[in-house]
Amino acid sequence: MPSKYMIHTKQTPHRFKAVTESGIIAWEEGCLKCAVCVKKGCVYGVYEDRGLDTRQMMDSIDNQCMNCLRCVQGCPKELIHKSVNPEYKAIGDSYWTPDIVAKLWYQAETGKIPVSGAGYPGPFSGPGFDSMWTDMSEIVRPTRDGIHGREYISTAIDLGKTPNHLTFNENGDLERDLHPLIDIPLPIIMRNPDFGSLSEETLKGWAMAARGLGTFMALPGNMITEALEDFRSSLMPLIGPGPQEIDKGNGAIRLLEVPWSEGWEKAVDMARQQSSSAQVSIRLPLHEGVEKKVISLVASGISIIHLEATPHGRATDHASLFLKDGIRSVHQALVEEGIRDGMTLLASGGLSMAEHVAKSIICGADGVMVDFPILIALECRMCRRCTKGLSCPVEIEAAPSSWVASRVINLVGAWQNQLLEMMGAMGIRDVRRLRGEVGRAMFFEELDRTTFESMGKVEEGCELE
Ligand code: SF4
Ligand code: SF4
């Protein structure tokens, strides 16, 4: 049994006060001047410690209030109210919602799994991964606990091609060399997001986190500066078309990526000339009919394919094709061709929650590449000011690399624990066994169809009896 892989997290506070979901509004008009004001009764003392953060122009009360509502209920003139904070509502967009962003901040700060209390308050079903439910039928088995170590659950995956069978010569030696594999202890690779107020310190912090976690940080080759020299074996450079020097300096590059184009063979040859020992991944945008391209790439000897959806988890040409469906159909096509084990399938785009890792793998990916969550871990508010050349409200570019690394390790630690929790509840002890295990999930569209299609079509204007 391999030694147990543990991610060591530690509390890493925000550098700025987080935007809270709600704020206190307390009116003075009509105050009865009670002998003992309810504000004095706040057990957290938030009114006594109240102050204005002049850097952020924020009232400290909103961050300290624990939402017990004691003061709201206790004021005889009902002068104290809790109201939804419009600044919170404005965070992100329809996909990167304020609640998702706030949960990512929490995980990056504490390294812990967010707990929402009893019951599930979310929607019954929704688009993309929200229409997929995982099977937790073994949740009652307390011994199957990967987090607290009662049972070893492996999250390690291999990158590359695994052989269908082994052949030995008369002496019992292997007849041919095995295809080189890279193993990483968790099915998560980090990648540079499309935007962000970044500096060398940010990239160094991400690279430090990748090395500490034993995984890779993918980024454009031209972003690898001297500051990242020591981390080369944990970097996955993206090599564009044209001649490039990629393997100078200490430590060989082990994994690199080439974007798919009509002349991808030439780009791969050039990349291999630069770094002959590196494994090559082809990045392929998710679009309708992508399965054929994947099959032809595998037939041409490509052993790692990265299926990339948009930041909202959809195909580039078809908004109704979600990443989960794209992964399923590519996986199924590879299985039908009998070449599934001849390659590693990575998926990216719109992966915003820990559950998306397990769901992507159930759909057929070997691992995932995570981008915006590692930026949100640094307090990003997804305001996109940096895309317009405006200043970043949380000055991400000024954050020291040690803080960046610690926040990202916390986030990935919380995600790995959630993966262990799900696998423990499913009764699966190796994440490689979870790949394509669609029997461990239910898909709303399929349930809807199988349940109701036998009832026939209901014509418009037809009355049901
Ligand atoms: S809601 Fe509770 S924690 Fe918040 S200010 Fe009022 S008494 Fe204090
Ligand atoms: S907070 Fe806004 S400006 Fe700063 S990195 Fe995030 S999106 Fe860009």
CSV table of C-alpha atoms and ligand atoms in Angstrom, one decimal:
chain,number,residue,atom,x,y,z
A,1,MET,CA,0.0,0.0,0.0
A,2,PRO,CA,1.5,3.4,-0.9
A,3,SER,CA,2.1,5.9,2.0
A,4,LYS,CA,-0.9,7.9,2.8
A,5,TYR,CA,-1.1,11.2,0.9
A,6,MET,CA,-2.1,14.0,3.1
A,7,ILE,CA,-2.6,17.7,2.3
A,8,HIS,CA,-1.6,19.8,5.3
A,9,THR,CA,-3.7,22.9,5.5
A,10,LYS,CA,-3.4,25.9,7.8
A,11,GLN,CA,-5.6,28.9,8.6
A,12,THR,CA,-4.6,31.7,6.1
A,13,PRO,CA,-6.7,34.8,6.7
A,14,HIS,CA,-8.0,37.1,4.0
A,15,ARG,CA,-5.9,40.2,3.3
A,16,PHE,CA,-9.0,42.2,2.8
A,17,LYS,CA,-12.4,42.1,4.6
A,18,ALA,CA,-14.6,39.7,2.7
A,19,VAL,CA,-17.9,41.0,1.2
A,20,THR,CA,-20.6,39.6,3.4
A,21,GLU,CA,-24.0,38.4,2.3
A,22,SER,CA,-25.9,40.6,4.6
A,23,GLY,CA,-25.4,43.8,6.6
A,24,ILE,CA,-26.8,45.4,9.8
A,25,ILE,CA,-28.9,48.5,9.4
A,26,ALA,CA,-29.6,50.3,12.7
A,27,TRP,CA,-31.7,53.5,12.8
A,28,GLU,CA,-31.3,56.1,15.5
A,29,GLU,CA,-34.6,57.9,14.9
A,30,GLY,CA,-37.3,56.8,17.4
A,31,CYS,CA,-34.7,55.3,19.8
A,32,LEU,CA,-36.2,54.9,23.3
A,33,LYS,CA,-32.8,55.1,24.9
A,34,CYS,CA,-33.5,51.9,26.9
A,35,ALA,CA,-31.5,51.5,30.1
A,36,VAL,CA,-29.9,48.3,28.6
A,37,CYS,CA,-29.8,48.5,24.8
A,38,VAL,CA,-29.9,45.2,22.9
A,39,LYS,CA,-26.7,46.3,21.2
A,40,LYS,CA,-24.9,45.8,24.5
A,41,GLY,CA,-26.3,42.3,24.7
A,42,CYS,CA,-24.5,41.1,21.6
A,43,VAL,CA,-22.5,38.1,22.8
A,44,TYR,CA,-19.9,38.7,20.1
A,45,GLY,CA,-19.5,42.4,21.1
A,46,VAL,CA,-19.7,43.6,17.5
A,47,TYR,CA,-21.3,47.0,18.4
A,48,GLU,CA,-18.5,47.7,21.0
A,49,ASP,CA,-15.7,46.9,18.6
A,50,ARG,CA,-17.4,48.7,15.7
A,51,GLY,CA,-15.1,50.7,13.5
A,52,LEU,CA,-14.7,51.9,9.9
A,53,ASP,CA,-12.0,50.3,7.7
A,54,THR,CA,-10.8,53.4,5.9
A,55,ARG,CA,-8.9,51.4,3.3
A,56,GLN,CA,-11.9,49.6,2.1
A,57,MET,CA,-14.5,52.0,3.5
A,58,MET,CA,-16.3,49.1,5.2
A,59,ASP,CA,-18.1,49.0,8.5
A,60,SER,CA,-16.5,46.3,10.7
A,61,ILE,CA,-19.9,45.2,12.0
A,62,ASP,CA,-20.9,43.3,8.8
A,63,ASN,CA,-17.9,41.0,9.0
A,64,GLN,CA,-18.1,40.4,12.7
A,65,CYS,CA,-21.9,39.7,13.0
A,66,MET,CA,-22.6,36.0,13.3
A,67,ASN,CA,-26.3,36.4,12.2
A,68,CYS,CA,-27.9,35.2,15.4
A,69,LEU,CA,-30.5,38.0,15.0
A,70,ARG,CA,-30.7,38.5,18.7
A,71,CYS,CA,-30.5,42.3,18.4
A,72,VAL,CA,-32.9,42.4,15.5
A,73,GLN,CA,-35.6,40.5,17.5
A,74,GLY,CA,-34.8,42.2,20.8
A,75,CYS,CA,-35.1,45.9,19.9
A,76,PRO,CA,-38.6,47.1,21.1
A,77,LYS,CA,-38.9,49.7,18.4
A,78,GLU,CA,-37.6,47.4,15.7
A,79,LEU,CA,-34.9,49.8,14.7
A,80,ILE,CA,-32.3,47.1,13.8
A,81,HIS,CA,-32.5,45.1,10.6
A,82,LYS,CA,-30.4,42.7,8.6
A,83,SER,CA,-30.5,43.4,4.9
A,84,VAL,CA,-29.0,41.7,1.8
A,85,ASN,CA,-25.8,43.4,0.8
A,86,PRO,CA,-26.0,44.7,-2.8
A,87,GLU,CA,-22.2,44.4,-3.1
A,88,TYR,CA,-22.5,40.7,-2.4
A,89,LYS,CA,-25.3,40.2,-4.9
A,90,ALA,CA,-23.1,41.9,-7.5
A,91,ILE,CA,-20.2,39.4,-7.2
A,92,GLY,CA,-19.4,37.2,-10.2
A,93,ASP,CA,-22.1,36.4,-12.7
A,94,SER,CA,-24.9,33.9,-13.3
A,95,TYR,CA,-22.5,30.9,-13.2
A,96,TRP,CA,-19.8,32.1,-10.8
A,97,THR,CA,-22.5,33.1,-8.3
A,98,PRO,CA,-21.8,35.0,-5.0
A,99,ASP,CA,-22.5,31.8,-3.0
A,100,ILE,CA,-19.9,29.8,-5.0
A,101,VAL,CA,-17.3,32.5,-4.7
A,102,ALA,CA,-17.9,32.9,-0.9
A,103,LYS,CA,-17.6,29.1,-0.4
A,104,LEU,CA,-14.3,29.2,-2.3
A,105,TRP,CA,-13.0,32.0,-0.1
A,106,TYR,CA,-14.0,30.1,3.0
A,107,GLN,CA,-12.2,26.9,1.8
A,108,ALA,CA,-9.0,28.9,0.8
A,109,GLU,CA,-9.0,30.6,4.2
A,110,THR,CA,-9.6,27.5,6.4
A,111,GLY,CA,-8.9,24.4,4.3
A,112,LYS,CA,-12.2,23.0,5.6
A,113,ILE,CA,-15.3,21.7,4.0
A,114,PRO,CA,-18.1,24.3,4.1
A,115,VAL,CA,-21.1,23.1,6.2
A,116,SER,CA,-24.5,24.5,5.4
A,117,GLY,CA,-26.5,23.0,8.2
A,118,ALA,CA,-29.1,20.4,8.2
A,119,GLY,CA,-30.9,19.6,4.9
A,120,TYR,CA,-30.1,20.7,1.4
A,121,PRO,CA,-31.4,24.2,0.5
A,122,GLY,CA,-30.4,24.2,-3.1
A,123,PRO,CA,-32.5,23.5,-6.3
A,124,PHE,CA,-33.8,20.0,-7.1
A,125,SER,CA,-32.1,20.1,-10.5
A,126,GLY,CA,-30.5,22.5,-12.8
A,127,PRO,CA,-28.2,22.8,-15.9
A,128,GLY,CA,-24.9,21.0,-16.3
A,129,PHE,CA,-23.5,19.2,-13.3
A,130,ASP,CA,-26.6,20.2,-11.2
A,131,SER,CA,-28.7,17.7,-13.2
A,132,MET,CA,-26.5,14.9,-11.9
A,133,TRP,CA,-26.8,13.2,-8.5
A,134,THR,CA,-24.2,11.0,-6.9
A,135,ASP,CA,-25.0,7.7,-5.2
A,136,MET,CA,-24.0,7.8,-1.5
A,137,SER,CA,-25.6,4.5,-0.6
A,138,GLU,CA,-22.6,3.3,1.5
A,139,ILE,CA,-22.6,6.5,3.7
A,140,VAL,CA,-23.7,4.5,6.7
A,141,ARG,CA,-20.4,2.5,6.8
A,142,PRO,CA,-18.3,4.4,9.3
A,143,THR,CA,-15.1,2.4,8.6
A,144,ARG,CA,-15.0,3.6,5.1
A,145,ASP,CA,-13.7,7.0,6.0
A,146,GLY,CA,-10.8,8.3,3.9
A,147,ILE,CA,-10.4,11.6,5.6
A,148,HIS,CA,-9.7,10.3,9.1
A,149,GLY,CA,-7.7,7.4,7.8
A,150,ARG,CA,-9.8,4.5,9.0
A,151,GLU,CA,-9.5,3.1,5.4
A,152,TYR,CA,-7.0,4.1,2.7
A,153,ILE,CA,-8.7,5.7,-0.2
A,154,SER,CA,-6.4,6.6,-3.1
A,155,THR,CA,-6.9,9.7,-5.2
A,156,ALA,CA,-3.8,9.1,-7.4
A,157,ILE,CA,-4.0,9.0,-11.2
A,158,ASP,CA,-1.7,8.2,-14.0
A,159,LEU,CA,-1.0,10.6,-16.9
A,160,GLY,CA,-0.3,8.8,-20.2
A,161,LYS,CA,-0.9,5.5,-21.8
A,162,THR,CA,-1.3,2.3,-19.9
A,163,PRO,CA,-0.6,-1.0,-21.8
A,164,ASN,CA,-3.5,-3.4,-22.6
A,165,HIS,CA,-1.3,-6.4,-21.6
A,166,LEU,CA,2.3,-7.2,-20.8
A,167,THR,CA,4.5,-9.6,-22.8
A,168,PHE,CA,7.6,-11.4,-21.4
A,169,ASN,CA,10.5,-13.1,-23.0
A,170,GLU,CA,11.9,-16.5,-22.1
A,171,ASN,CA,14.0,-15.0,-19.3
A,172,GLY,CA,10.9,-13.5,-17.8
A,173,ASP,CA,11.9,-10.0,-18.7
A,174,LEU,CA,9.5,-7.5,-20.3
A,175,GLU,CA,9.7,-7.7,-24.0
A,176,ARG,CA,9.3,-4.1,-24.6
A,177,ASP,CA,9.6,-0.9,-22.6
A,178,LEU,CA,6.5,0.4,-21.1
A,179,HIS,CA,5.2,3.8,-22.2
A,180,PRO,CA,6.3,6.3,-19.6
A,181,LEU,CA,3.6,7.4,-17.1
A,182,ILE,CA,3.5,10.3,-14.7
A,183,ASP,CA,1.6,9.7,-11.5
A,184,ILE,CA,0.1,12.5,-9.5
A,185,PRO,CA,-1.4,12.0,-6.0
A,186,LEU,CA,-4.7,13.7,-6.8
A,187,PRO,CA,-6.8,14.1,-10.0
A,188,ILE,CA,-6.4,17.9,-10.1
A,189,ILE,CA,-4.0,20.0,-12.2
A,190,MET,CA,-4.1,23.7,-11.8
A,191,ARG,CA,-4.1,26.0,-14.8
A,192,ASN,CA,-3.7,29.7,-15.4
A,193,PRO,CA,-7.2,31.4,-15.6
A,194,ASP,CA,-8.1,33.5,-18.7
A,195,PHE,CA,-7.9,36.8,-16.6
A,196,GLY,CA,-6.6,38.1,-13.3
A,197,SER,CA,-4.4,40.8,-11.8
A,198,LEU,CA,-1.3,38.6,-11.7
A,199,SER,CA,2.3,39.2,-11.0
A,200,GLU,CA,5.4,37.0,-10.8
A,201,GLU,CA,4.6,36.5,-7.1
A,202,THR,CA,1.2,35.1,-8.0
A,203,LEU,CA,2.6,32.6,-10.5
A,204,LYS,CA,5.4,31.7,-8.1
A,205,GLY,CA,2.8,31.0,-5.4
A,206,TRP,CA,0.8,28.8,-7.7
A,207,ALA,CA,3.9,26.9,-8.7
A,208,MET,CA,4.9,26.5,-5.0
A,209,ALA,CA,1.4,25.1,-4.4
A,210,ALA,CA,1.7,22.7,-7.4
A,211,ARG,CA,5.0,21.4,-6.1
A,212,GLY,CA,3.7,21.1,-2.5
A,213,LEU,CA,0.7,19.2,-3.7
A,214,GLY,CA,2.7,17.0,-6.1
A,215,THR,CA,0.7,18.1,-9.2
A,216,PHE,CA,1.2,20.5,-12.0
A,217,MET,CA,0.5,24.2,-12.8
A,218,ALA,CA,-0.3,24.7,-16.5
A,219,LEU,CA,0.5,28.1,-17.9
A,220,PRO,CA,1.7,29.7,-21.3
A,221,GLY,CA,5.4,28.9,-21.9
A,222,ASN,CA,6.2,32.6,-22.2
A,223,MET,CA,5.1,33.2,-18.6
A,224,ILE,CA,7.9,30.9,-17.3
A,225,THR,CA,10.4,33.4,-16.1
A,226,GLU,CA,13.5,33.1,-14.0
A,227,ALA,CA,11.4,33.3,-10.9
A,228,LEU,CA,9.9,30.0,-11.8
A,229,GLU,CA,13.1,28.2,-12.6
A,230,ASP,CA,13.1,26.1,-9.5
A,231,PHE,CA,9.6,24.8,-10.1
A,232,ARG,CA,10.0,23.6,-13.7
A,233,SER,CA,9.3,20.0,-12.9
A,234,SER,CA,5.9,21.1,-11.5
A,235,LEU,CA,5.0,23.3,-14.5
A,236,MET,CA,3.1,22.3,-17.6
A,237,PRO,CA,3.9,24.9,-20.3
A,238,LEU,CA,1.5,25.6,-23.1
A,239,ILE,CA,3.5,25.7,-26.3
A,240,GLY,CA,2.0,27.8,-29.1
A,241,PRO,CA,2.8,27.3,-32.8
A,242,GLY,CA,6.3,28.3,-33.9
A,243,PRO,CA,9.9,27.5,-32.7
A,244,GLN,CA,10.4,27.9,-28.9
A,245,GLU,CA,13.0,27.1,-26.4
A,246,ILE,CA,11.3,25.5,-23.5
A,247,ASP,CA,13.7,23.3,-21.7
A,248,LYS,CA,16.5,25.6,-20.5
A,249,GLY,CA,17.5,25.9,-16.9
A,250,ASN,CA,17.3,23.5,-14.0
A,251,GLY,CA,14.9,20.6,-13.9
A,252,ALA,CA,13.4,19.1,-16.9
A,253,ILE,CA,9.8,19.8,-18.0
A,254,ARG,CA,7.9,16.6,-17.5
A,255,LEU,CA,4.6,17.5,-19.1
A,256,LEU,CA,3.6,20.1,-21.7
A,257,GLU,CA,0.6,21.1,-23.7
A,258,VAL,CA,0.0,21.9,-27.3
A,259,PRO,CA,-3.3,23.6,-28.4
A,260,TRP,CA,-5.1,21.7,-31.2
A,261,SER,CA,-4.8,23.2,-34.6
A,262,GLU,CA,-4.9,21.8,-38.2
A,263,GLY,CA,-1.1,21.5,-38.0
A,264,TRP,CA,-0.9,20.0,-34.5
A,265,GLU,CA,1.5,17.2,-35.6
A,266,LYS,CA,4.2,19.8,-36.5
A,267,ALA,CA,3.7,21.6,-33.2
A,268,VAL,CA,4.0,18.3,-31.2
A,269,ASP,CA,7.2,17.4,-33.2
A,270,MET,CA,8.7,20.8,-32.4
A,271,ALA,CA,7.8,20.5,-28.7
A,272,ARG,CA,9.3,17.0,-28.6
A,273,GLN,CA,12.5,18.3,-30.1
A,274,GLN,CA,12.8,20.8,-27.3
A,275,SER,CA,12.0,18.4,-24.5
A,276,SER,CA,12.2,14.8,-25.7
A,277,SER,CA,11.4,13.2,-22.3
A,278,ALA,CA,8.2,15.3,-21.6
A,279,GLN,CA,4.7,13.8,-22.0
A,280,VAL,CA,2.5,15.9,-24.4
A,281,SER,CA,-1.1,16.8,-23.9
A,282,ILE,CA,-3.3,18.2,-26.7
A,283,ARG,CA,-5.8,20.8,-25.6
A,284,LEU,CA,-9.0,20.4,-27.6
A,285,PRO,CA,-11.9,22.8,-27.2
A,286,LEU,CA,-15.2,21.0,-26.5
A,287,HIS,CA,-17.5,21.3,-29.5
A,288,GLU,CA,-20.1,19.1,-31.2
A,289,GLY,CA,-18.6,16.0,-32.8
A,290,VAL,CA,-15.3,16.3,-30.9
A,291,GLU,CA,-15.3,12.5,-30.3
A,292,LYS,CA,-14.0,11.9,-33.9
A,293,LYS,CA,-11.1,14.3,-33.3
A,294,VAL,CA,-10.2,12.6,-30.0
A,295,ILE,CA,-10.3,9.1,-31.6
A,296,SER,CA,-8.0,10.2,-34.4
A,297,LEU,CA,-5.6,11.9,-32.0
A,298,VAL,CA,-5.3,8.7,-29.9
A,299,ALA,CA,-4.9,6.7,-33.1
A,300,SER,CA,-2.0,9.0,-34.0
A,301,GLY,CA,-0.2,8.2,-30.7
A,302,ILE,CA,-1.4,11.1,-28.5
A,303,SER,CA,-1.8,9.8,-24.9
A,304,ILE,CA,-3.1,12.8,-23.0
A,305,ILE,CA,-6.1,14.9,-24.2
A,306,HIS,CA,-7.4,17.9,-22.4
A,307,LEU,CA,-11.0,18.7,-23.3
A,308,GLU,CA,-11.6,22.3,-22.6
A,309,ALA,CA,-15.1,23.9,-22.2
A,310,THR,CA,-15.9,27.6,-21.7
A,311,PRO,CA,-15.6,29.2,-18.3
A,312,HIS,CA,-19.3,28.4,-17.9
A,313,GLY,CA,-18.8,24.7,-18.6
A,314,ARG,CA,-20.3,24.6,-22.1
A,315,ALA,CA,-19.2,23.7,-25.6
A,316,THR,CA,-17.6,26.5,-27.6
A,317,ASP,CA,-20.2,26.2,-30.5
A,318,HIS,CA,-23.2,24.9,-28.7
A,319,ALA,CA,-24.5,26.5,-25.4
A,320,SER,CA,-26.7,23.6,-24.7
A,321,LEU,CA,-23.8,21.0,-24.7
A,322,PHE,CA,-22.4,20.9,-21.2
A,323,LEU,CA,-19.0,19.7,-20.2
A,324,LYS,CA,-20.5,16.7,-18.3
A,325,ASP,CA,-22.2,15.5,-21.5
A,326,GLY,CA,-19.1,16.2,-23.6
A,327,ILE,CA,-17.0,14.1,-21.3
A,328,ARG,CA,-19.5,11.2,-21.3
A,329,SER,CA,-19.8,11.0,-25.0
A,330,VAL,CA,-16.0,11.2,-25.6
A,331,HIS,CA,-15.4,8.5,-22.9
A,332,GLN,CA,-18.1,6.3,-24.4
A,333,ALA,CA,-16.7,6.7,-27.9
A,334,LEU,CA,-13.2,5.7,-26.7
A,335,VAL,CA,-14.7,2.7,-24.9
A,336,GLU,CA,-16.5,1.6,-28.0
A,337,GLU,CA,-13.3,1.9,-30.0
A,338,GLY,CA,-11.5,-0.2,-27.4
A,339,ILE,CA,-8.8,2.4,-26.9
A,340,ARG,CA,-9.9,4.0,-23.6
A,341,ASP,CA,-6.9,2.8,-21.6
A,342,GLY,CA,-4.6,4.1,-24.3
A,343,MET,CA,-5.0,7.7,-23.2
A,344,THR,CA,-5.7,10.0,-20.3
A,345,LEU,CA,-8.7,12.4,-20.5
A,346,LEU,CA,-8.4,15.7,-18.7
A,347,ALA,CA,-11.4,18.1,-18.5
A,348,SER,CA,-11.6,21.8,-17.8
A,349,GLY,CA,-14.0,24.8,-17.9
A,350,GLY,CA,-16.6,25.8,-15.4
A,351,LEU,CA,-15.3,23.5,-12.6
A,352,SER,CA,-16.3,25.7,-9.7
A,353,MET,CA,-17.0,23.2,-6.8
A,354,ALA,CA,-15.4,20.2,-5.3
A,355,GLU,CA,-18.3,18.0,-6.4
A,356,HIS,CA,-17.5,18.8,-10.0
A,357,VAL,CA,-14.2,16.8,-9.7
A,358,ALA,CA,-16.0,13.6,-8.7
A,359,LYS,CA,-18.8,14.2,-11.2
A,360,SER,CA,-16.3,14.8,-14.1
A,361,ILE,CA,-14.6,11.5,-13.2
A,362,ILE,CA,-17.9,9.6,-13.0
A,363,CYS,CA,-18.7,11.0,-16.5
A,364,GLY,CA,-15.4,9.5,-17.8
A,365,ALA,CA,-12.5,12.0,-17.2
A,366,ASP,CA,-9.3,10.7,-15.5
A,367,GLY,CA,-8.7,14.1,-14.0
A,368,VAL,CA,-9.6,17.8,-14.2
A,369,MET,CA,-7.8,21.1,-14.7
A,370,VAL,CA,-9.0,23.9,-12.4
A,371,ASP,CA,-8.5,27.5,-13.3
A,372,PHE,CA,-10.7,30.3,-11.8
A,373,PRO,CA,-11.0,28.7,-8.3
A,374,ILE,CA,-7.3,29.2,-7.8
A,375,LEU,CA,-7.8,32.9,-8.6
A,376,ILE,CA,-10.9,33.1,-6.4
A,377,ALA,CA,-8.8,31.5,-3.6
A,378,LEU,CA,-6.8,34.7,-3.6
A,379,GLU,CA,-10.0,36.8,-2.8
A,380,CYS,CA,-10.8,37.5,-6.5
A,381,ARG,CA,-14.4,38.9,-6.8
A,382,MET,CA,-14.8,38.0,-10.5
A,383,CYS,CA,-15.4,41.7,-11.1
A,384,ARG,CA,-13.3,41.6,-14.3
A,385,ARG,CA,-11.9,45.1,-13.7
A,386,CYS,CA,-8.5,43.7,-14.7
A,387,THR,CA,-9.8,42.8,-18.2
A,388,LYS,CA,-10.4,46.6,-18.7
A,389,GLY,CA,-7.0,47.6,-17.4
A,390,LEU,CA,-8.5,48.9,-14.1
A,391,SER,CA,-7.0,48.3,-10.6
A,392,CYS,CA,-7.8,45.1,-8.7
A,393,PRO,CA,-10.0,45.8,-5.6
A,394,VAL,CA,-8.1,43.2,-3.7
A,395,GLU,CA,-4.6,43.9,-5.1
A,396,ILE,CA,-3.9,40.2,-6.0
A,397,GLU,CA,-0.8,41.2,-7.8
A,398,ALA,CA,0.7,42.5,-4.5
A,399,ALA,CA,0.1,39.2,-2.6
A,400,PRO,CA,3.2,37.4,-1.4
A,401,SER,CA,3.9,34.0,-3.0
A,402,SER,CA,3.9,32.2,0.4
A,403,TRP,CA,0.3,33.5,1.1
A,404,VAL,CA,-0.8,32.5,-2.5
A,405,ALA,CA,0.6,29.0,-2.1
A,406,SER,CA,-1.0,28.5,1.3
A,407,ARG,CA,-4.5,29.7,0.2
A,408,VAL,CA,-4.4,27.4,-2.9
A,409,ILE,CA,-3.2,24.4,-0.8
A,410,ASN,CA,-6.1,25.0,1.6
A,411,LEU,CA,-8.6,25.1,-1.3
A,412,VAL,CA,-7.2,21.9,-2.9
A,413,GLY,CA,-7.0,20.3,0.5
A,414,ALA,CA,-10.7,21.0,1.1
A,415,TRP,CA,-11.6,19.7,-2.4
A,416,GLN,CA,-9.6,16.5,-1.9
A,417,ASN,CA,-11.3,15.9,1.5
A,418,GLN,CA,-14.7,16.3,-0.3
A,419,LEU,CA,-13.6,13.8,-2.9
A,420,LEU,CA,-12.6,11.3,-0.2
A,421,GLU,CA,-15.9,11.9,1.5
A,422,MET,CA,-17.8,11.1,-1.7
A,423,MET,CA,-15.7,8.1,-2.6
A,424,GLY,CA,-16.1,6.8,1.0
A,425,ALA,CA,-19.9,7.2,0.7
A,426,MET,CA,-19.9,5.4,-2.6
A,427,GLY,CA,-17.7,2.5,-1.4
A,428,ILE,CA,-14.9,3.2,-3.9
A,429,ARG,CA,-11.3,3.1,-2.7
A,430,ASP,CA,-9.4,4.2,-5.8
A,431,VAL,CA,-10.3,7.2,-7.9
A,432,ARG,CA,-9.2,5.4,-11.0
A,433,ARG,CA,-12.1,3.0,-10.4
A,434,LEU,CA,-14.5,5.9,-10.3
A,435,ARG,CA,-13.8,6.8,-14.0
A,436,GLY,CA,-16.9,6.2,-16.1
A,437,GLU,CA,-18.8,4.6,-13.2
A,438,VAL,CA,-22.1,6.2,-14.3
A,439,GLY,CA,-23.9,3.5,-12.3
A,440,ARG,CA,-22.8,5.6,-9.3
A,441,ALA,CA,-24.9,8.6,-10.4
A,442,MET,CA,-28.3,9.5,-11.6
A,443,PHE,CA,-28.9,11.9,-14.5
A,444,PHE,CA,-32.1,14.0,-14.3
A,445,GLU,CA,-32.6,14.0,-18.1
A,446,GLU,CA,-32.4,10.2,-18.3
A,447,LEU,CA,-34.8,9.8,-15.3
A,448,ASP,CA,-37.2,12.3,-16.8
A,449,ARG,CA,-37.2,10.5,-20.1
A,450,THR,CA,-37.5,7.0,-18.8
A,451,THR,CA,-40.2,7.9,-16.3
A,452,PHE,CA,-42.4,10.0,-18.6
A,453,GLU,CA,-41.8,8.9,-22.2
A,454,SER,CA,-44.1,5.9,-21.8
A,455,MET,CA,-47.0,8.3,-21.1
A,456,GLY,CA,-46.8,9.4,-24.7
A,457,LYS,CA,-46.7,12.9,-26.0
A,458,VAL,CA,-49.1,15.6,-24.7
A,459,GLU,CA,-50.3,17.7,-27.6
A,460,GLU,CA,-50.7,21.4,-27.1
A,461,GLY,CA,-54.3,22.1,-26.3
A,462,CYS,CA,-55.1,18.5,-25.3
A,463,GLU,CA,-56.8,18.1,-21.9
A,464,LEU,CA,-55.5,15.3,-19.7
A,465,GLU,CA,-58.3,13.3,-18.2
B,1,SF4,S1,-27.4,39.7,14.9
B,1,SF4,FE1,-26.5,38.8,16.7
B,1,SF4,S2,-24.2,38.8,16.3
B,1,SF4,FE2,-25.2,40.2,14.9
B,1,SF4,S3,-25.0,42.1,15.8
B,1,SF4,FE3,-27.0,41.4,16.3
B,1,SF4,S4,-26.7,40.4,18.3
B,1,SF4,FE4,-24.7,40.6,17.4
B,2,SF4,S1,-10.9,40.9,-8.2
B,2,SF4,FE1,-11.5,41.7,-10.2
B,2,SF4,S2,-9.8,42.9,-10.9
B,2,SF4,FE2,-9.0,41.5,-9.2
B,2,SF4,S3,-8.3,39.7,-10.3
B,2,SF4,FE3,-10.4,39.3,-9.7
B,2,SF4,S4,-11.6,39.9,-11.6
B,2,SF4,FE4,-9.6,40.9,-11.8
